[in-house]
């Protein structure tokens, strides 16, 4: 038996309010690269479902940039480490690892020969470092900043020049190579957020937090949106201001058009704009303001490569801009925080996921298109998802469950539990059972119809497809099996073979078997009618079992674990298994079968993956 990964629904770019987020594109304009958590994501621009990931960082990654050659990517993290690795093939061979700074790296830039890099950010003794790609040795000194540096740009043709900008409202212009201080530029009156050279290297532009708002009772200063400089000398050419047509908030990102005649800017005022450099005028304005939400639409980064203009919203949305209409032609969505729950609908056409921040997404299984289901969103972490028929049920740490119709999600019904749920499950007749530490509740028709006080600390719950049997897992490593008669739960027997607290439960499709996973990484399969152990060999996880699901034919089960691994198990041959190691960085939190030969998984890396399983 074997497994082959067939798709990645990649995490959205990570974004922090008040901070620029970097997106880069390869020299051919085929792929973009960005970061989320400890992972670097590479996605095809035309088909974002074609994705790769780099997971070798030990700390959260803050920026990733392609070399001009296209053969390498340099990625940096919050501890000041830079890793340079091969993008050709799937091996991602490490070329160099070096600690460039003593703290978070906010930006980095390659020179035009793919031989040198400058990294900027937070350091104990310096805020920028220039080094050689082959050896990590210094290739100059970037000095002149007194606070954290946020942005860097290098002139791609000789004579090389470098410009850095930071929280000291200052830009430092350096000549090279080796790089050395030339002068400081004090035109900005706020934090410098981004700097970019034009494609022909004749100019560089900078943006930041120093827009001046015009008021009727004050002189009209206009908005100091963009500063333009000579690429060789660093002399200011002009300041582009358009008054009320300019940005009304900090500008976090800028990108030049390929012909060097226009600039794309992205701002915290929830707009992105295209500027004509010669006329200093706004050509297009793209508005991302959301009704009742003054945050998610903030624009925090962008990239312009060929005909593709892409901006990043604070929510993680990647917006494809169409200058001919001043609207988006496409929006690619995804989770920014770790996924904590996964479910596959009965027709196998849609995946539903919930995350650490309470967001719930619906995914087209074929295209990978994701939709943020606002009506199903919780105010705290989603604990578990379950589906039956046309309903999706979510339980969360906000002490509620939500029952959402797939066809009309705006009609979602919230049920207050009065206590924090530990798990939720739903039968074919859409009876919902939910358990908290000391109470089990039965919900029918969106209303609580019964509850049962428990004499043990509950940790997990499952109801069989027919809605006749309920299993409740406990902290004391036992599984309590009950019959559901009408709305009443009645104890049947107790299963006591597990070695740790029960963390996952799943009935087989025909309801004859119950799989119980525990905190010790062991899974026992019980005969539901007799309570006897049928399988006790599914013991290869080395940490807590987070989820278990059965194949539609009932011959196989799949498990997900904190140990980052997935196993596909056979009931007929208990020692026969498919091992998918390091399936998700940090933890695999959800798993399900789409069909007998396709497994879907989700993890703390905020990504969803599909796997083709061969049982031969």
PDB file of C-alpha atoms in Angstrom, residues 229-350:
ATOM      1  CA  UNK A 229      14.505  58.998  -6.620  1.00  0.00           C
ATOM      2  CA  UNK A 230      17.313  58.644  -9.131  1.00  0.00           C
ATOM      3  CA  UNK A 231      18.465  55.026  -9.088  1.00  0.00           C
ATOM      4  CA  UNK A 232      22.197  55.793  -9.291  1.00  0.00           C
ATOM      5  CA  UNK A 233      22.597  58.889  -7.141  1.00  0.00           C
ATOM      6  CA  UNK A 234      19.720  58.638  -4.684  1.00  0.00           C
ATOM      7  CA  UNK A 235      18.711  62.225  -5.406  1.00  0.00           C
ATOM      8  CA  UNK A 236      15.012  62.955  -5.012  1.00  0.00           C
ATOM      9  CA  UNK A 237      13.254  63.538  -8.309  1.00  0.00           C
ATOM     10  CA  UNK A 238       9.775  64.271  -7.048  1.00  0.00           C
ATOM     11  CA  UNK A 239       7.109  63.609  -4.506  1.00  0.00           C
ATOM     12  CA  UNK A 240       3.891  62.257  -5.972  1.00  0.00           C
ATOM     13  CA  UNK A 241       0.849  63.781  -4.286  1.00  0.00           C
ATOM     14  CA  UNK A 242      -2.721  63.813  -5.541  1.00  0.00           C
ATOM     15  CA  UNK A 243      -4.657  65.273  -2.634  1.00  0.00           C
ATOM     16  CA  UNK A 244      -8.001  63.637  -2.030  1.00  0.00           C
ATOM     17  CA  UNK A 245      -7.279  61.001  -4.690  1.00  0.00           C
ATOM     18  CA  UNK A 246      -4.351  59.655  -2.698  1.00  0.00           C
ATOM     19  CA  UNK A 247      -4.246  57.071   0.043  1.00  0.00           C
ATOM     20  CA  UNK A 248      -5.724  57.942   3.421  1.00  0.00           C
ATOM     21  CA  UNK A 249      -3.658  55.431   5.373  1.00  0.00           C
ATOM     22  CA  UNK A 250      -0.216  53.893   5.610  1.00  0.00           C
ATOM     23  CA  UNK A 251       1.051  52.438   2.335  1.00  0.00           C
ATOM     24  CA  UNK A 252       2.462  48.969   3.005  1.00  0.00           C
ATOM     25  CA  UNK A 253       3.496  47.813  -0.452  1.00  0.00           C
ATOM     26  CA  UNK A 254       4.521  49.045  -3.876  1.00  0.00           C
ATOM     27  CA  UNK A 255       5.376  47.377  -7.172  1.00  0.00           C
ATOM     28  CA  UNK A 256       6.535  48.735 -10.528  1.00  0.00           C
ATOM     29  CA  UNK A 257       4.958  47.884 -13.858  1.00  0.00           C
ATOM     30  CA  UNK A 258       7.254  45.994 -16.265  1.00  0.00           C
ATOM     31  CA  UNK A 259       7.651  49.114 -18.431  1.00  0.00           C
ATOM     32  CA  UNK A 260       8.587  51.274 -15.436  1.00  0.00           C
ATOM     33  CA  UNK A 261       5.868  53.831 -16.146  1.00  0.00           C
ATOM     34  CA  UNK A 262       3.368  52.919 -13.427  1.00  0.00           C
ATOM     35  CA  UNK A 263       3.389  51.934  -9.782  1.00  0.00           C
ATOM     36  CA  UNK A 264       0.941  49.805  -7.804  1.00  0.00           C
ATOM     37  CA  UNK A 265       0.481  50.754  -4.145  1.00  0.00           C
ATOM     38  CA  UNK A 266      -1.433  48.996  -1.369  1.00  0.00           C
ATOM     39  CA  UNK A 267      -2.652  50.739   1.761  1.00  0.00           C
ATOM     40  CA  UNK A 268      -4.255  50.322   5.140  1.00  0.00           C
ATOM     41  CA  UNK A 269      -7.123  52.492   3.883  1.00  0.00           C
ATOM     42  CA  UNK A 270      -8.431  49.311   2.186  1.00  0.00           C
ATOM     43  CA  UNK A 271      -7.509  50.430  -1.322  1.00  0.00           C
ATOM     44  CA  UNK A 272      -4.835  49.654  -3.878  1.00  0.00           C
ATOM     45  CA  UNK A 273      -4.005  52.194  -6.573  1.00  0.00           C
ATOM     46  CA  UNK A 274      -2.169  52.327  -9.888  1.00  0.00           C
ATOM     47  CA  UNK A 275      -0.220  55.548 -10.483  1.00  0.00           C
ATOM     48  CA  UNK A 276       1.138  57.097 -13.658  1.00  0.00           C
ATOM     49  CA  UNK A 277       4.635  58.239 -12.759  1.00  0.00           C
ATOM     50  CA  UNK A 278       5.026  60.859 -15.480  1.00  0.00           C
ATOM     51  CA  UNK A 279       1.760  62.655 -14.736  1.00  0.00           C
ATOM     52  CA  UNK A 280       1.723  61.873 -10.974  1.00  0.00           C
ATOM     53  CA  UNK A 281      -1.901  60.827 -11.310  1.00  0.00           C
ATOM     54  CA  UNK A 282      -4.005  57.925 -10.074  1.00  0.00           C
ATOM     55  CA  UNK A 283      -5.043  55.704 -12.974  1.00  0.00           C
ATOM     56  CA  UNK A 284      -7.016  53.055 -11.073  1.00  0.00           C
ATOM     57  CA  UNK A 285      -8.382  52.649  -7.569  1.00  0.00           C
ATOM     58  CA  UNK A 286      -9.391  49.219  -6.263  1.00  0.00           C
ATOM     59  CA  UNK A 287     -11.613  49.379  -3.191  1.00  0.00           C
ATOM     60  CA  UNK A 288     -11.595  46.443  -0.751  1.00  0.00           C
ATOM     61  CA  UNK A 289     -13.642  47.996   2.047  1.00  0.00           C
ATOM     62  CA  UNK A 290     -16.025  45.474   3.584  1.00  0.00           C
ATOM     63  CA  UNK A 291     -19.360  46.425   5.104  1.00  0.00           C
ATOM     64  CA  UNK A 292     -19.065  46.578   8.873  1.00  0.00           C
ATOM     65  CA  UNK A 293     -15.395  45.602   8.794  1.00  0.00           C
ATOM     66  CA  UNK A 294     -12.601  48.164   8.887  1.00  0.00           C
ATOM     67  CA  UNK A 295      -9.741  45.668   9.097  1.00  0.00           C
ATOM     68  CA  UNK A 296      -9.903  42.655   6.771  1.00  0.00           C
ATOM     69  CA  UNK A 297      -9.850  44.744   3.597  1.00  0.00           C
ATOM     70  CA  UNK A 298      -6.618  46.507   4.516  1.00  0.00           C
ATOM     71  CA  UNK A 299      -4.036  46.042   1.760  1.00  0.00           C
ATOM     72  CA  UNK A 300      -0.673  44.965   3.161  1.00  0.00           C
ATOM     73  CA  UNK A 301       1.387  43.778   0.187  1.00  0.00           C
ATOM     74  CA  UNK A 302       1.503  43.358  -3.586  1.00  0.00           C
ATOM     75  CA  UNK A 303       3.402  42.087  -6.615  1.00  0.00           C
ATOM     76  CA  UNK A 304       3.314  43.051 -10.308  1.00  0.00           C
ATOM     77  CA  UNK A 305       4.762  40.532 -12.748  1.00  0.00           C
ATOM     78  CA  UNK A 306       3.937  40.635 -16.443  1.00  0.00           C
ATOM     79  CA  UNK A 307       0.192  41.024 -16.818  1.00  0.00           C
ATOM     80  CA  UNK A 308      -0.491  39.863 -13.275  1.00  0.00           C
ATOM     81  CA  UNK A 309      -1.192  42.415 -10.530  1.00  0.00           C
ATOM     82  CA  UNK A 310      -1.836  40.750  -7.186  1.00  0.00           C
ATOM     83  CA  UNK A 311      -2.466  42.398  -3.833  1.00  0.00           C
ATOM     84  CA  UNK A 312      -2.738  40.906  -0.358  1.00  0.00           C
ATOM     85  CA  UNK A 313      -5.533  41.747   2.075  1.00  0.00           C
ATOM     86  CA  UNK A 314      -5.066  41.547   5.837  1.00  0.00           C
ATOM     87  CA  UNK A 315      -7.577  38.674   5.748  1.00  0.00           C
ATOM     88  CA  UNK A 316      -5.150  36.672   3.601  1.00  0.00           C
ATOM     89  CA  UNK A 317      -7.062  37.109   0.339  1.00  0.00           C
ATOM     90  CA  UNK A 318      -4.910  37.237  -2.793  1.00  0.00           C
ATOM     91  CA  UNK A 319      -6.635  39.713  -5.109  1.00  0.00           C
ATOM     92  CA  UNK A 320      -6.000  39.539  -8.863  1.00  0.00           C
ATOM     93  CA  UNK A 321      -6.536  43.044 -10.247  1.00  0.00           C
ATOM     94  CA  UNK A 322      -8.023  43.936 -13.621  1.00  0.00           C
ATOM     95  CA  UNK A 323      -6.950  47.489 -14.572  1.00  0.00           C
ATOM     96  CA  UNK A 324      -9.512  47.591 -17.391  1.00  0.00           C
ATOM     97  CA  UNK A 325     -12.381  47.495 -14.890  1.00  0.00           C
ATOM     98  CA  UNK A 326     -10.743  48.656 -11.622  1.00  0.00           C
ATOM     99  CA  UNK A 327     -12.101  45.459 -10.093  1.00  0.00           C
ATOM    100  CA  UNK A 328     -10.734  42.080  -9.123  1.00  0.00           C
ATOM    101  CA  UNK A 329     -10.821  39.327 -11.723  1.00  0.00           C
ATOM    102  CA  UNK A 330     -10.199  36.645  -9.113  1.00  0.00           C
ATOM    103  CA  UNK A 331      -9.776  36.257  -5.361  1.00  0.00           C
ATOM    104  CA  UNK A 332      -7.846  33.313  -3.925  1.00  0.00           C
ATOM    105  CA  UNK A 333      -8.802  32.623  -0.323  1.00  0.00           C
ATOM    106  CA  UNK A 334      -7.489  30.392   2.419  1.00  0.00           C
ATOM    107  CA  UNK A 335      -6.885  29.925   6.114  1.00  0.00           C
ATOM    108  CA  UNK A 336      -4.234  32.052   7.804  1.00  0.00           C
ATOM    109  CA  UNK A 337      -4.341  30.212  11.130  1.00  0.00           C
ATOM    110  CA  UNK A 338      -3.959  26.521  11.789  1.00  0.00           C
ATOM    111  CA  UNK A 339      -6.872  24.329  10.709  1.00  0.00           C
ATOM    112  CA  UNK A 340      -8.436  22.558  13.685  1.00  0.00           C
ATOM    113  CA  UNK A 341     -11.329  20.672  12.068  1.00  0.00           C
ATOM    114  CA  UNK A 342     -12.166  19.021   8.740  1.00  0.00           C
ATOM    115  CA  UNK A 343     -15.222  17.353   7.223  1.00  0.00           C
ATOM    116  CA  UNK A 344     -16.123  16.052   3.761  1.00  0.00           C
ATOM    117  CA  UNK A 345     -19.728  16.351   2.595  1.00  0.00           C
ATOM    118  CA  UNK A 346     -21.729  13.237   1.744  1.00  0.00           C
ATOM    119  CA  UNK A 347     -21.488  13.878  -1.998  1.00  0.00           C
ATOM    120  CA  UNK A 348     -17.667  14.251  -1.694  1.00  0.00           C
ATOM    121  CA  UNK A 349     -17.787  17.460  -3.744  1.00  0.00           C
ATOM    122  CA  UNK A 350     -16.997  19.854  -0.906  1.00  0.00           C
TER     123      UNK A 350
END
